[in-house]
Amino acid sequence: MTSELARRDWMSLLAKAPAQTLQSLWQATGLDPEFSWLRSPEIGATMVRGRMGGTGAPFNLGEMTVTRCSLQLTSGEVGHAYIQGRDKAKARIAAIIDALMQGPQGENLRATLIARLEAEMLAAKSKRAAKAAATKVDFFTMVRGEDQ
Amino acid sequence: MYVAVKGGERAIDNAHAWLAEERRGDPSVDELSVAQICEQLSLAVNRVMAEGSLYDPDLAALAIKQARGDMIEAIFLIRAYRTTLPRFGYSSPVETANMACDRRISATFKDAPGGQVLGPTFDYTHRLLDFALAAEGDTPEAAEGIARHEPTPHITEFLNQEGLIQTEEDTDKTPGDLTREPLELPANRALRLQSLSRGDEGFVLGMAYSTQRGYARNHAFVGELRIGKVDVEMEIPELGFSIDIGEIELTECETVNQFTGSKTEPPQFTRGYGLVFGQSERKSISMALVDRALRWKELGEDNLGAPAQDEEFVLYHSDNIQATGFLEHIKLPHYVDFQSELELIRKLRREAMGEMKEAAE
């Protein structure tokens, strides 16, 4: 059995994954398991909350679009997806992967799909952080008259 | 007598067909794609998301295309769309302290941990038109430094450690939601922040500027301004635990304001807060200034009668969709209303003319 913590991690990763990257990695696995919908993909919204002053009490900031679905593999595992945006195809793939990750193919998928997805997303994030770092100001003090 | 008037269907259909043609413009010029708007007019997309109060860049870009670049019309389209969406739930409050910052500056502390990171800013450009952009060409890739992965701490927390700034109290209280119940006054700070975050940028900017010019004296420093991505976490009811359902770009501004103390508070710095979808720096700073001005009551300050201190004035006039709806309705047919006004003015004139005639006799 996989722990709740690990499931939280892969579900979060799948939700944030760029749709195209996820789709190409999924296709590369060659998997296409049979399943039945428990809840077919549905588009809705989540109200995003912030904190007053960044650290204080919550307030409602505004909504974001979300797509969700639930399905059950013929082998029995139930997969859920809650992903940002309006992409039913991506939600379907994410829910299938969530279900497969709980079964015997989980270990294999972790290496062929989850780890690669994580690496690609980390690389993109690092590249942005590197560009930000290049715009960090280095202060220097001008020599003033009284120092001479 | 009430006379129903019908008609104009053909004129309306033809007007909309012409609108579609004008939207497309000269067909010999390439059509703009939604992806192009999303990628290359991203600050317009951000504004439509912020004031439409729905984070979805593709939808905002589509709205801009459909509205021919009319921002308020685009925001209207997004507001109308969002009402059709079922609500899946509320996120946990986003933790901006963990933001992956593209930009992070402070006007108060030069040597803040994490540094002054300029990011992709218009600041320090010369505001000269760049005619090179009129020609197509490759953009050179931006320079890269050594990426930081550790979180960037909030600058106001350093002041807080010394007790020099008012603490933001965390509570478990469920904040009110403008999209569920209509705004009632007096509003609390949570409702004010929700309202300001989706308020019209021009209006909020004007209100903020008025506080700088002396209407409600509160001299603000930008303690910190940060732009970047944060994770959005929500508890999934089917699972009973939380996951990240996505990540969004936000602009956060914390102002630090001088405060000499009041009947209830010791002398300390106080805060204004701005948090807006996307890269929306001007809006975020404006929001923080107006938030601070509206806090006069809870801080025990005097009401100076300034517009920016007037909660009703600010909150009831900041929403550009409400404003434009009421404003623009007066151009729609009012023939019957106007007919009665005509009758009235004719009657008054007849009476006045009669009196003048009598006086002359």
Short mmCIF file of C-alpha atoms in Angstrom, two decimals:
data_model
loop_
_atom_site.label_atom_id
_atom_site.label_comp_id
_atom_site.label_asym_id
_atom_site.label_seq_id
_atom_site.Cartn_x
_atom_site.Cartn_y
_atom_site.Cartn_z
CA MET A 1 0.00 0.00 0.00
CA THR A 2 1.20 3.47 -0.77
CA SER A 3 1.07 6.08 1.95
CA GLU A 4 -1.22 9.08 1.91
CA LEU A 5 1.81 11.36 1.80
CA ALA A 6 3.18 9.79 -1.37
CA ARG A 7 -0.21 9.91 -3.05
CA ARG A 8 -0.51 13.55 -2.14
CA ASP A 9 2.83 14.19 -3.86
CA TRP A 10 2.01 12.52 -7.16
CA MET A 11 -1.49 13.98 -7.32
CA SER A 12 -0.03 17.46 -6.73
CA LEU A 13 2.58 16.87 -9.38
CA LEU A 14 0.00 15.67 -11.90
CA ALA A 15 -2.23 18.69 -11.19
CA LYS A 16 0.59 21.14 -11.87
CA ALA A 17 2.15 19.29 -14.82
CA PRO A 18 2.07 20.99 -18.23
CA ALA A 19 -0.60 19.14 -20.25
CA GLN A 20 1.62 18.40 -23.24
CA THR A 21 4.49 17.04 -21.18
CA LEU A 22 2.14 14.80 -19.26
CA GLN A 23 0.46 13.56 -22.40
CA SER A 24 3.69 12.69 -24.19
CA LEU A 25 5.11 10.90 -21.13
CA TRP A 26 1.83 9.01 -20.75
CA GLN A 27 1.77 7.96 -24.39
CA ALA A 28 5.36 6.79 -24.11
CA THR A 29 4.33 4.29 -21.42
CA GLY A 30 2.07 2.55 -23.96
CA LEU A 31 -0.47 1.91 -21.21
CA ASP A 32 -4.18 2.12 -21.89
CA PRO A 33 -6.03 0.34 -19.08
CA GLU A 34 -9.78 -0.22 -19.14
CA PHE A 35 -11.80 1.73 -16.64
CA SER A 36 -15.27 2.98 -15.87
CA TRP A 37 -16.16 6.53 -14.88
CA LEU A 38 -17.29 7.17 -11.33
CA ARG A 39 -17.52 10.84 -12.22
CA SER A 40 -16.79 11.90 -15.77
CA PRO A 41 -14.64 15.04 -16.23
CA GLU A 42 -16.36 18.17 -14.96
CA ILE A 43 -15.20 21.79 -15.13
CA GLY A 44 -15.74 24.03 -12.13
CA ALA A 45 -14.03 26.60 -9.95
CA THR A 46 -12.19 26.78 -6.65
CA MET A 47 -12.14 29.95 -4.61
CA VAL A 48 -8.50 30.77 -3.88
CA ARG A 49 -7.78 32.25 -0.47
CA GLY A 50 -4.98 34.55 0.62
CA ARG A 51 -3.87 35.80 4.02
CA MET A 52 -4.16 39.41 5.15
CA GLY A 53 -0.68 40.85 5.32
CA GLY A 54 0.68 37.57 3.93
CA THR A 55 0.56 35.91 7.36
CA GLY A 56 -2.78 36.84 8.94
CA ALA A 57 -6.38 35.69 8.71
CA PRO A 58 -7.72 34.31 5.42
CA PHE A 59 -9.70 36.22 2.81
CA ASN A 60 -11.18 35.19 -0.52
CA LEU A 61 -8.97 36.36 -3.36
CA GLY A 62 -10.69 35.08 -6.50
CA GLU A 63 -11.51 31.85 -8.29
CA MET A 64 -9.52 29.56 -10.55
CA THR A 65 -10.83 27.02 -13.03
CA VAL A 66 -10.45 23.37 -12.08
CA THR A 67 -11.31 20.09 -13.82
CA ARG A 68 -12.05 16.99 -11.79
CA CYS A 69 -12.95 13.38 -12.46
CA SER A 70 -12.96 9.97 -10.77
CA LEU A 71 -12.69 6.54 -12.30
CA GLN A 72 -12.20 2.89 -11.41
CA LEU A 73 -9.89 0.49 -13.23
CA THR A 74 -11.23 -2.97 -14.03
CA SER A 75 -8.56 -4.21 -11.62
CA GLY A 76 -10.38 -2.27 -8.88
CA GLU A 77 -8.22 0.76 -8.05
CA VAL A 78 -10.01 4.12 -7.87
CA GLY A 79 -8.26 7.19 -9.26
CA HIS A 80 -9.12 10.85 -8.73
CA ALA A 81 -7.95 14.00 -10.44
CA TYR A 82 -8.33 17.65 -9.48
CA ILE A 83 -6.32 19.73 -11.90
CA GLN A 84 -6.00 23.42 -12.66
CA GLY A 85 -7.65 24.70 -15.84
CA ARG A 86 -10.23 23.32 -18.23
CA ASP A 87 -8.64 20.21 -19.70
CA LYS A 88 -10.75 17.07 -19.57
CA ALA A 89 -8.19 14.96 -21.45
CA LYS A 90 -5.49 15.86 -18.93
CA ALA A 91 -7.82 15.16 -16.01
CA ARG A 92 -8.56 11.70 -17.46
CA ILE A 93 -4.86 10.85 -17.80
CA ALA A 94 -4.13 12.15 -14.28
CA ALA A 95 -6.92 10.02 -12.76
CA ILE A 96 -5.79 6.88 -14.62
CA ILE A 97 -2.22 7.44 -13.42
CA ASP A 98 -3.46 8.03 -9.86
CA ALA A 99 -5.26 4.68 -9.99
CA LEU A 100 -2.33 2.80 -11.57
CA MET A 101 0.10 4.23 -9.01
CA GLN A 102 -1.82 2.39 -6.28
CA GLY A 103 -1.54 -0.96 -8.06
CA PRO A 104 1.24 -3.32 -9.16
CA GLN A 105 2.38 -0.96 -11.92
CA GLY A 106 3.03 1.86 -9.45
CA GLU A 107 6.76 1.19 -9.03
CA ASN A 108 7.34 1.08 -12.76
CA LEU A 109 5.28 4.23 -13.41
CA ARG A 110 7.12 6.09 -10.69
CA ALA A 111 10.37 5.63 -12.60
CA THR A 112 9.11 6.00 -16.17
CA LEU A 113 6.64 8.81 -15.66
CA ILE A 114 6.48 10.50 -12.25
CA ALA A 115 10.23 10.91 -11.81
CA ARG A 116 10.66 12.27 -15.33
CA LEU A 117 7.76 14.65 -14.95
CA GLU A 118 9.22 15.89 -11.69
CA ALA A 119 12.65 16.39 -13.28
CA GLU A 120 11.23 18.34 -16.22
CA MET A 121 9.14 20.59 -14.01
CA LEU A 122 12.07 21.18 -11.66
CA ALA A 123 14.30 22.09 -14.61
CA ALA A 124 11.77 24.65 -15.85
CA LYS A 125 11.43 26.10 -12.38
CA SER A 126 15.20 26.26 -11.91
CA LYS A 127 15.63 28.04 -15.23
CA ARG A 128 13.21 30.76 -14.14
CA ALA A 129 14.91 31.04 -10.74
CA ALA A 130 18.27 31.36 -12.53
CA LYS A 131 16.96 34.21 -14.67
CA ALA A 132 15.60 35.92 -11.55
CA ALA A 133 18.98 35.46 -9.85
CA ALA A 134 20.68 37.24 -12.77
CA THR A 135 18.57 40.33 -12.00
CA LYS A 136 19.62 40.49 -8.35
CA VAL A 137 21.13 43.86 -7.52
CA ASP A 138 24.72 44.00 -6.26
CA PHE A 139 25.11 47.22 -4.34
CA PHE A 140 28.41 48.99 -4.09
CA THR A 141 29.17 52.16 -2.20
CA MET A 142 30.74 55.09 -4.00
CA VAL A 143 33.87 56.52 -2.38
CA ARG A 144 32.89 59.70 -0.65
CA GLY A 145 34.99 62.83 -0.09
CA GLU A 146 35.26 62.45 3.69
CA ASP A 147 36.81 58.98 3.38
CA GLN A 148 39.85 60.28 1.57
CA MET B 1 -50.63 54.48 -21.83
CA TYR B 2 -47.98 51.80 -22.14
CA VAL B 3 -47.03 51.00 -25.70
CA ALA B 4 -44.88 47.91 -26.23
CA VAL B 5 -42.34 48.39 -28.96
CA LYS B 6 -40.81 45.50 -30.82
CA GLY B 7 -38.49 45.37 -33.74
CA GLY B 8 -34.91 45.69 -34.80
CA GLU B 9 -34.05 41.97 -34.90
CA ARG B 10 -32.65 42.20 -38.41
CA ALA B 11 -30.72 45.37 -37.56
CA ILE B 12 -29.25 43.66 -34.49
CA ASP B 13 -28.22 40.54 -36.43
CA ASN B 14 -26.57 42.65 -39.09
CA ALA B 15 -24.82 44.80 -36.47
CA HIS B 16 -23.35 41.69 -34.84
CA ALA B 17 -22.20 40.30 -38.18
CA TRP B 18 -20.49 43.59 -38.92
CA LEU B 19 -18.95 43.54 -35.42
CA ALA B 20 -17.44 40.13 -36.22
CA GLU B 21 -16.03 41.45 -39.48
CA GLU B 22 -14.55 44.55 -37.83
CA ARG B 23 -13.10 42.38 -35.07
CA ARG B 24 -11.22 40.40 -37.69
CA GLY B 25 -10.02 43.58 -39.40
CA ASP B 26 -8.23 43.48 -42.73
CA PRO B 27 -8.21 39.79 -43.79
CA SER B 28 -4.86 40.28 -45.54
CA VAL B 29 -3.33 40.71 -42.06
CA ASP B 30 -2.70 37.45 -40.14
CA GLU B 31 -5.34 36.57 -37.56
CA LEU B 32 -4.30 36.83 -33.92
CA SER B 33 -4.44 33.51 -32.08
CA VAL B 34 -5.54 33.09 -28.47
CA ALA B 35 -2.14 31.55 -27.72
CA GLN B 36 -0.41 34.66 -29.10
CA ILE B 37 -2.50 36.92 -26.86
CA CYS B 38 -1.77 34.67 -23.91
CA GLU B 39 1.98 34.70 -24.49
CA GLN B 40 2.58 38.19 -25.85
CA LEU B 41 -0.07 40.35 -24.18
CA SER B 42 0.28 38.63 -20.83
CA LEU B 43 -0.17 41.73 -18.69
CA ALA B 44 -3.50 42.42 -20.40
CA VAL B 45 -4.42 38.78 -19.72
CA ASN B 46 -3.42 39.26 -16.08
CA ARG B 47 -5.63 42.31 -15.71
CA VAL B 48 -8.63 40.49 -17.15
CA MET B 49 -8.03 37.57 -14.75
CA ALA B 50 -7.65 39.89 -11.75
CA GLU B 51 -10.72 42.01 -12.39
CA GLY B 52 -12.72 39.13 -13.85
CA SER B 53 -11.81 37.37 -10.59
CA LEU B 54 -11.09 34.09 -12.36
CA TYR B 55 -7.62 32.69 -12.88
CA ASP B 56 -7.50 31.09 -16.32
CA PRO B 57 -5.06 32.67 -18.82
CA ASP B 58 -6.52 30.94 -21.90
CA LEU B 59 -10.05 32.13 -21.11
CA ALA B 60 -8.86 35.68 -20.41
CA ALA B 61 -6.98 35.72 -23.73
CA LEU B 62 -10.09 34.51 -25.55
CA ALA B 63 -12.13 37.23 -23.87
CA ILE B 64 -9.63 39.89 -24.98
CA LYS B 65 -9.85 38.64 -28.56
CA GLN B 66 -13.65 38.55 -28.49
CA ALA B 67 -13.82 42.04 -26.93
CA ARG B 68 -11.47 43.48 -29.57
CA GLY B 69 -9.08 44.49 -26.80
CA ASP B 70 -11.74 46.34 -24.77
CA MET B 71 -10.58 45.34 -21.30
CA ILE B 72 -13.79 46.03 -19.41
CA GLU B 73 -15.83 44.15 -22.02
CA ALA B 74 -13.37 41.23 -21.67
CA ILE B 75 -13.68 41.34 -17.87
CA PHE B 76 -17.48 41.33 -18.29
CA LEU B 77 -17.25 38.15 -20.41
CA ILE B 78 -15.14 36.45 -17.73
CA ARG B 79 -17.48 37.49 -14.91
CA ALA B 80 -20.43 36.14 -16.90
CA TYR B 81 -18.63 32.86 -17.56
CA ARG B 82 -17.57 32.33 -13.95
CA THR B 83 -21.19 32.39 -12.79
CA THR B 84 -21.78 29.22 -14.84
CA LEU B 85 -19.09 27.23 -12.98
CA PRO B 86 -19.98 24.91 -10.10
CA ARG B 87 -17.92 25.69 -7.00
CA PHE B 88 -15.71 22.74 -6.05
CA GLY B 89 -14.51 24.31 -2.83
CA TYR B 90 -12.19 26.80 -1.17
CA SER B 91 -8.41 26.53 -1.21
CA SER B 92 -6.22 26.72 1.87
CA PRO B 93 -4.79 30.24 2.13
CA VAL B 94 -1.85 30.48 -0.30
CA GLU B 95 1.50 30.82 1.45
CA THR B 96 3.20 33.74 -0.25
CA ALA B 97 6.29 33.23 1.94
CA ASN B 98 6.96 30.13 -0.18
CA MET B 99 6.54 31.98 -3.47
CA ALA B 100 8.99 31.16 -6.27
CA CYS B 101 9.85 34.84 -6.80
CA ASP B 102 10.50 36.23 -10.28
CA ARG B 103 10.76 39.64 -8.71
CA ARG B 104 11.18 40.79 -5.14
CA ILE B 105 12.13 44.29 -4.12
CA SER B 106 12.00 46.35 -0.97
CA ALA B 107 12.11 50.12 -0.74
CA THR B 108 12.85 49.94 2.99
CA PHE B 109 15.65 47.39 3.42
CA LYS B 110 18.54 47.41 0.98
CA ASP B 111 20.17 44.25 2.28
CA ALA B 112 17.14 42.04 2.86
CA PRO B 113 17.85 38.29 2.90
CA GLY B 114 17.11 37.00 -0.57
CA GLY B 115 18.21 40.32 -2.04
CA GLN B 116 16.66 42.84 -4.35
CA VAL B 117 15.60 40.88 -7.41
CA LEU B 118 14.37 43.08 -10.24
CA GLY B 119 12.76 40.43 -12.43
CA PRO B 120 11.26 41.26 -15.84
CA THR B 121 10.44 44.88 -15.00
CA PHE B 122 9.68 48.05 -16.96
CA ASP B 123 11.48 50.00 -14.19
CA TYR B 124 14.68 51.70 -15.36
CA THR B 125 13.70 51.45 -19.02
CA HIS B 126 13.82 54.80 -20.77
CA ARG B 127 10.22 54.72 -21.98
CA LEU B 128 11.38 55.39 -25.50
CA LEU B 129 9.51 53.59 -28.25
CA ASP B 130 11.50 50.63 -29.46
CA PHE B 131 11.09 50.56 -33.21
CA ALA B 132 13.02 47.31 -33.37
CA LEU B 133 9.83 45.62 -32.05
CA ALA B 134 7.98 46.78 -35.17
CA ALA B 135 10.24 44.45 -37.15
CA GLU B 136 10.18 40.74 -36.49
CA GLY B 137 13.30 39.27 -35.04
CA ASP B 138 14.69 36.85 -32.53
CA THR B 139 14.85 37.87 -28.89
CA PRO B 140 18.15 37.10 -27.22
CA GLU B 141 17.85 34.76 -24.25
CA ALA B 142 17.97 36.34 -20.80
CA ALA B 143 21.08 35.91 -18.65
CA GLU B 144 21.10 33.26 -15.95
CA GLY B 145 22.60 33.41 -12.48
CA ILE B 146 22.75 30.83 -9.73
CA ALA B 147 19.20 29.79 -8.88
CA ARG B 148 18.02 30.06 -5.29
CA HIS B 149 15.61 27.36 -4.22
CA GLU B 150 15.11 28.26 -0.58
CA PRO B 151 12.04 30.38 0.24
CA THR B 152 12.40 34.15 0.38
CA PRO B 153 11.31 35.46 3.80
CA HIS B 154 8.82 38.31 4.11
CA ILE B 155 10.57 41.53 4.97
CA THR B 156 7.90 42.74 7.38
CA GLU B 157 8.66 39.69 9.54
CA PHE B 158 12.00 41.31 10.48
CA LEU B 159 10.18 44.37 11.80
CA ASN B 160 7.71 42.09 13.51
CA GLN B 161 10.50 40.36 15.46
CA GLU B 162 11.25 43.70 17.14
CA GLY B 163 7.57 44.39 17.70
CA LEU B 164 7.89 47.52 15.57
CA ILE B 165 5.05 46.61 13.24
CA GLN B 166 1.51 45.63 14.00
CA THR B 167 1.03 41.84 13.94
CA GLU B 168 -1.39 40.27 11.50
CA GLU B 169 -3.51 37.96 13.64
CA ASP B 170 -4.40 34.61 12.13
CA THR B 171 -7.87 33.32 12.90
CA ASP B 172 -9.91 30.28 11.93
CA LYS B 173 -12.84 32.52 11.06
CA THR B 174 -14.37 31.76 7.68
CA PRO B 175 -14.07 34.93 5.60
CA GLY B 176 -17.15 36.34 3.88
CA ASP B 177 -17.45 35.83 0.15
CA LEU B 178 -18.70 38.58 -2.16
CA THR B 179 -19.65 36.01 -4.79
CA ARG B 180 -22.06 34.37 -2.35
CA GLU B 181 -23.62 37.23 -0.38
CA PRO B 182 -24.01 40.80 -1.60
CA LEU B 183 -21.70 43.35 0.00
CA GLU B 184 -23.13 44.86 3.16
CA LEU B 185 -21.64 47.73 5.12
CA PRO B 186 -19.77 48.09 7.34
CA ALA B 187 -17.59 45.48 5.61
CA ASN B 188 -14.75 43.74 7.41
CA ARG B 189 -11.19 43.72 6.08
CA ALA B 190 -11.57 40.32 4.41
CA LEU B 191 -14.44 41.59 2.26
CA ARG B 192 -12.62 44.83 1.53
CA LEU B 193 -9.56 42.95 0.30
CA GLN B 194 -11.65 40.65 -1.91
CA SER B 195 -13.42 43.66 -3.35
CA LEU B 196 -10.24 45.68 -3.94
CA SER B 197 -8.43 42.75 -5.53
CA ARG B 198 -11.08 42.55 -8.24
CA GLY B 199 -11.69 46.31 -8.37
CA ASP B 200 -10.94 48.45 -11.40
CA GLU B 201 -7.23 49.17 -11.65
CA GLY B 202 -7.78 52.79 -12.70
CA PHE B 203 -10.22 53.47 -9.87
CA VAL B 204 -8.07 51.83 -7.19
CA LEU B 205 -5.01 53.66 -8.55
CA GLY B 206 -6.83 57.01 -8.38
CA MET B 207 -7.95 56.36 -4.82
CA ALA B 208 -4.42 55.32 -3.80
CA TYR B 209 -2.94 58.40 -5.46
CA SER B 210 -5.36 60.62 -3.54
CA THR B 211 -3.96 59.26 -0.24
CA GLN B 212 -0.44 60.14 -1.38
CA ARG B 213 -1.54 63.65 -2.25
CA GLY B 214 -2.86 64.24 1.24
CA TYR B 215 -6.46 62.97 1.33
CA ALA B 216 -6.13 60.75 4.42
CA ARG B 217 -2.53 61.21 5.36
CA ASN B 218 -0.72 57.92 5.34
CA HIS B 219 2.79 58.02 4.05
CA ALA B 220 3.49 54.56 2.72
CA PHE B 221 6.75 52.80 1.96
CA VAL B 222 6.75 49.68 -0.16
CA GLY B 223 8.12 47.33 2.47
CA GLU B 224 8.05 44.58 -0.08
CA LEU B 225 6.78 43.80 -3.53
CA ARG B 226 7.00 40.25 -4.82
CA ILE B 227 5.82 38.54 -7.99
CA GLY B 228 5.94 34.83 -8.63
CA LYS B 229 4.17 31.52 -8.47
CA VAL B 230 2.55 29.91 -5.47
CA ASP B 231 0.96 26.50 -5.06
CA VAL B 232 -2.79 26.34 -4.54
CA GLU B 233 -3.75 23.60 -2.08
CA MET B 234 -7.24 22.28 -1.50
CA GLU B 235 -8.67 19.51 0.62
CA ILE B 236 -10.20 16.86 -1.59
CA PRO B 237 -13.44 15.65 -0.03
CA GLU B 238 -13.23 12.16 -1.60
CA LEU B 239 -9.78 11.64 -0.10
CA GLY B 240 -9.87 13.52 3.18
CA PHE B 241 -6.45 15.09 2.60
CA SER B 242 -5.09 18.11 0.74
CA ILE B 243 -3.26 18.22 -2.57
CA ASP B 244 -1.91 21.01 -4.74
CA ILE B 245 -4.50 21.51 -7.45
CA GLY B 246 -2.35 23.97 -9.37
CA GLU B 247 -0.09 26.97 -9.19
CA ILE B 248 -0.88 30.59 -9.90
CA GLU B 249 1.10 33.74 -10.43
CA LEU B 250 0.47 36.49 -7.88
CA THR B 251 1.71 39.97 -7.10
CA GLU B 252 1.90 40.83 -3.42
CA CYS B 253 2.60 44.24 -1.94
CA GLU B 254 3.11 45.05 1.71
CA THR B 255 3.32 48.67 2.66
CA VAL B 256 4.79 49.97 5.89
CA ASN B 257 3.13 53.09 7.21
CA GLN B 258 4.19 55.47 9.95
CA PHE B 259 1.77 55.42 12.85
CA THR B 260 2.12 57.60 15.92
CA GLY B 261 -0.28 55.53 17.97
CA SER B 262 -3.86 56.08 19.02
CA LYS B 263 -6.15 55.53 21.99
CA THR B 264 -5.93 51.77 21.47
CA GLU B 265 -2.55 51.15 19.76
CA PRO B 266 1.06 52.03 20.72
CA PRO B 267 3.33 53.88 18.24
CA GLN B 268 4.40 51.33 15.65
CA PHE B 269 4.41 50.75 11.94
CA THR B 270 1.16 49.59 10.41
CA ARG B 271 0.50 47.68 7.24
CA GLY B 272 -1.41 47.91 4.01
CA TYR B 273 -1.80 44.79 1.93
CA GLY B 274 -2.25 44.11 -1.76
CA LEU B 275 -2.60 40.70 -3.41
CA VAL B 276 -3.61 40.40 -7.05
CA PHE B 277 -3.72 37.64 -9.70
CA GLY B 278 -0.88 37.74 -12.22
CA GLN B 279 1.88 40.27 -12.63
CA SER B 280 -0.11 43.31 -11.57
CA GLU B 281 2.28 45.57 -9.76
CA ARG B 282 0.54 48.94 -10.08
CA LYS B 283 -2.74 47.42 -8.95
CA SER B 284 -1.16 45.61 -6.03
CA ILE B 285 0.57 48.74 -4.66
CA SER B 286 -2.65 50.73 -5.14
CA MET B 287 -4.64 48.07 -3.31
CA ALA B 288 -2.23 48.18 -0.35
CA LEU B 289 -2.53 51.96 -0.03
CA VAL B 290 -6.32 51.91 -0.18
CA ASP B 291 -6.48 48.97 2.26
CA ARG B 292 -4.42 51.00 4.72
CA ALA B 293 -6.58 54.10 4.32
CA LEU B 294 -9.74 52.06 4.94
CA ARG B 295 -8.33 50.68 8.20
CA TRP B 296 -8.67 53.99 10.02
CA LYS B 297 -11.50 52.74 12.22
CA GLU B 298 -9.83 49.58 13.55
CA LEU B 299 -6.61 51.53 14.24
CA GLY B 300 -8.49 54.24 16.11
CA GLU B 301 -7.46 56.99 13.68
CA ASP B 302 -9.49 60.10 12.93
CA ASN B 303 -11.88 60.15 10.01
CA LEU B 304 -10.57 63.04 7.94
CA GLY B 305 -13.49 62.84 5.55
CA ALA B 306 -11.18 61.73 2.74
CA PRO B 307 -12.72 59.75 -0.14
CA ALA B 308 -10.24 56.87 0.36
CA GLN B 309 -11.40 56.49 4.00
CA ASP B 310 -15.03 56.21 2.90
CA GLU B 311 -15.69 52.48 2.71
CA GLU B 312 -19.04 52.92 1.02
CA PHE B 313 -17.66 55.26 -1.61
CA VAL B 314 -14.65 53.07 -2.38
CA LEU B 315 -16.28 49.64 -2.32
CA TYR B 316 -19.48 50.61 -4.12
CA HIS B 317 -17.63 52.32 -6.97
CA SER B 318 -14.57 50.14 -7.52
CA ASP B 319 -16.26 47.37 -9.48
CA ASN B 320 -16.06 48.26 -13.15
CA ILE B 321 -18.67 45.69 -14.20
CA GLN B 322 -21.31 47.12 -11.86
CA ALA B 323 -20.30 50.62 -12.90
CA THR B 324 -20.32 49.97 -16.62
CA GLY B 325 -23.60 48.08 -16.42
CA PHE B 326 -25.39 51.00 -14.83
CA LEU B 327 -23.61 53.62 -16.87
CA GLU B 328 -24.17 51.98 -20.23
CA HIS B 329 -27.79 51.06 -19.67
CA ILE B 330 -28.77 54.68 -20.27
CA LYS B 331 -27.89 54.34 -23.95
CA LEU B 332 -30.49 51.58 -24.41
CA PRO B 333 -34.01 52.54 -25.57
CA HIS B 334 -35.80 54.72 -23.02
CA TYR B 335 -38.46 55.95 -25.47
CA VAL B 336 -41.42 55.56 -23.14
CA ASP B 337 -39.61 57.11 -20.14
CA PHE B 338 -38.55 59.98 -22.30
CA GLN B 339 -42.05 60.44 -23.72
CA SER B 340 -43.38 61.13 -20.22
CA GLU B 341 -40.54 63.61 -19.58
CA LEU B 342 -41.48 65.38 -22.80
CA GLU B 343 -45.12 65.60 -21.74
CA LEU B 344 -44.10 67.00 -18.37
CA ILE B 345 -41.79 69.68 -19.74
CA ARG B 346 -44.46 70.78 -22.26
CA LYS B 347 -47.01 71.07 -19.46
CA LEU B 348 -44.62 73.06 -17.24
CA ARG B 349 -43.78 75.35 -20.12
CA ARG B 350 -47.47 75.93 -20.87
CA GLU B 351 -48.08 76.87 -17.24
CA ALA B 352 -45.00 79.10 -17.01
CA MET B 353 -45.87 80.85 -20.27
CA GLY B 354 -49.42 81.36 -19.06
CA GLU B 355 -48.18 82.98 -15.82
CA MET B 356 -45.80 85.23 -17.72
CA LYS B 357 -48.65 86.28 -20.00
CA GLU B 358 -50.88 87.04 -17.01
CA ALA B 359 -48.12 89.06 -15.31
CA ALA B 360 -47.65 91.09 -18.46
CA GLU B 361 -51.37 91.94 -18.72
#
